[in-house]
DNA sequence: GATTTCAAATACAGATGTGTATTTGTATTC
DNA sequence: GAATACAAATACACATCTGTATTTGAAATC
């Protein structure tokens, strides 16, 4: 099996990583508040000792989780933008990316959880707000880029449109999860693209 | 002061009502999972005994809370529809109503909380789903009614548009709360109405 | 290879919650 | 006004989580 003998630092990093992964799963499943430090540690195969030796608190770990997720998304989008594909192909890639990011895994649940938590914890709100701003600006950047490429003028400030876009996507997903099968994925996609193209290309 | 001497039933109803009101406040403030039965009872000025004598569980009370809220909204909208105002005035009333319902109080937080909870509790999801369906249909009914009055044809099934409308409003509000002051209420309003009129009147 | 260091486990002391069973006091019934 | 009924309080037994303090065993250092 060639199980490599790990150095202290490698081992520590592995533990951190496993704790983060476990936290993502458990928090998405049970919710942030209902998830105990014990849950996270146990699901990762450790005890609470390992947790407190790696993170200051559950909130701290959670922020780190969100940062990782945000970085992953940003990287994914940047790669598409840098890919120098045609506009059509880029759009396809983008659509595919969003389907994966928003429907495939549970990261969107974590962000919903985070936004609710932010309402109750001022410190957390500050930190989350910064992340969301980055997200919005990233989204705005893409919107501008695309509209530029397509020779369209924007009907509103890009940052506002980015805000609306994120809100709509998240909102649809959020509603859809709580009333499953009412709006099949395909119709949801249609609805989203109808609203988007109406918004962006109506003028 | 003429504090009326209450009958047993009146007293019981009062307790129920107070528990519901207290629950709305506490759950909006701390979140459903973080709110204990104790919290609710105490905030209403009772002990847990009173709670368990009136509700089977926290979830049960929560569903009732949502039902009440839904009924209130429905009634409000129905009154506007029945008011026989001009279309313009109706629109104004409607806008005012939404501002009040979605920005004024905390009911929207409860629904967000509910949707997250629904992901984790199948029984609850079933019950919530029914409520959300009612909400969506109510919204669809209004959309049809209005478009009828304005002589417009809908670009998509009313129920889908209703879904999108609710998702967008909720999404914007949700984002806005977690990154306050980024999108002032007024700009949010503008953005919303821009997206709506684009969607509904583009074709 | 003995010594030191540190990641993770374990032990501890306390807080808070749960749901049920029982009690209490006031309205209702006779 | 005594008996009854029931809303709400209290008592109980137990479960779970928290954060810190201490211990342990394996890597790093010499």
Coordinates of C-alpha atoms in Angstrom, one line a residue, chain B residues 42-140:
Chain B
X42 CA -39.3 32.6 28.9
X43 CA -39.6 35.4 26.3
X44 CA -43.3 35.0 26.4
X45 CA -43.2 35.1 30.2
X46 CA -44.0 31.5 30.8
X47 CA -42.1 28.3 31.6
X48 CA -41.6 25.2 29.5
X49 CA -44.7 23.7 31.0
X50 CA -46.9 26.2 29.3
X51 CA -45.2 25.5 26.0
X52 CA -45.6 21.7 26.1
X53 CA -49.2 22.2 27.2
X54 CA -49.9 24.2 24.0
X55 CA -47.6 22.7 21.3
X56 CA -46.3 19.3 20.6
X57 CA -42.9 20.5 19.6
X58 CA -40.9 23.5 18.4
X59 CA -41.3 22.4 14.8
X60 CA -45.1 22.3 15.3
X61 CA -45.2 25.8 16.7
X62 CA -43.0 27.0 13.9
X63 CA -45.3 25.6 11.2
X64 CA -48.2 27.3 12.9
X65 CA -46.2 30.5 12.9
X66 CA -45.6 30.3 9.2
X67 CA -49.3 29.5 8.5
X68 CA -50.3 32.6 10.4
X69 CA -47.9 34.7 8.4
X70 CA -49.0 33.2 5.1
X71 CA -52.6 33.9 6.0
X72 CA -51.8 37.5 6.9
X73 CA -50.1 38.1 3.6
X74 CA -52.9 36.4 1.6
X75 CA -55.5 38.5 3.4
X76 CA -53.5 41.7 2.7
X77 CA -53.2 40.9 -1.0
X78 CA -56.8 39.9 -1.3
X79 CA -57.9 43.1 0.2
X80 CA -56.0 45.1 -2.3
X81 CA -57.4 43.0 -5.1
X82 CA -60.9 43.4 -3.8
X83 CA -60.5 47.2 -3.3
X84 CA -61.6 47.9 -6.9
X85 CA -58.9 50.6 -7.2
X86 CA -57.5 51.7 -10.5
X87 CA -54.6 49.7 -11.8
X88 CA -52.2 52.4 -11.0
X89 CA -53.4 52.8 -7.5
X90 CA -53.4 49.0 -7.0
X91 CA -49.8 48.9 -8.1
X92 CA -48.9 51.5 -5.6
X93 CA -50.8 49.7 -2.8
X94 CA -49.1 46.5 -3.8
X95 CA -45.6 48.1 -3.8
X96 CA -46.4 49.5 -0.4
X97 CA -47.6 46.2 0.9
X98 CA -44.4 44.4 -0.2
X99 CA -42.2 47.0 1.2
X100 CA -43.9 46.6 4.5
X101 CA -44.1 42.8 4.4
X102 CA -40.5 42.2 3.2
X103 CA -38.6 45.1 4.6
X104 CA -40.6 46.1 7.7
X105 CA -40.8 43.0 9.8
X106 CA -38.9 39.8 10.3
X107 CA -41.2 37.4 8.6
X108 CA -39.0 36.9 5.7
X109 CA -36.2 35.7 8.0
X110 CA -38.6 33.1 9.3
X111 CA -39.2 31.8 5.8
X112 CA -35.5 31.6 5.0
X113 CA -35.0 29.7 8.2
X114 CA -37.9 27.5 7.2
X115 CA -36.5 26.7 3.8
X116 CA -33.2 25.7 5.3
X117 CA -34.8 23.6 7.9
X118 CA -36.9 21.9 5.3
X119 CA -33.7 20.6 3.7
X120 CA -33.0 18.6 6.8
X121 CA -36.4 17.4 7.9
X122 CA -38.5 15.5 5.4
X123 CA -41.7 15.8 7.4
X124 CA -41.3 19.5 7.7
X125 CA -40.4 19.8 4.1
X126 CA -43.7 18.3 3.1
X127 CA -45.6 20.7 5.2
X128 CA -43.6 23.8 4.1
X129 CA -43.8 22.8 0.5
X130 CA -47.6 22.9 0.7
X131 CA -47.4 26.4 2.1
X132 CA -45.0 27.6 -0.5
X133 CA -47.2 26.2 -3.2
X134 CA -50.1 28.2 -1.9
X135 CA -47.9 31.2 -1.8
X136 CA -46.7 30.7 -5.3
X137 CA -50.2 30.1 -6.6
X138 CA -51.4 33.2 -4.8
X139 CA -48.6 35.1 -6.5
X140 CA -49.4 33.6 -9.9

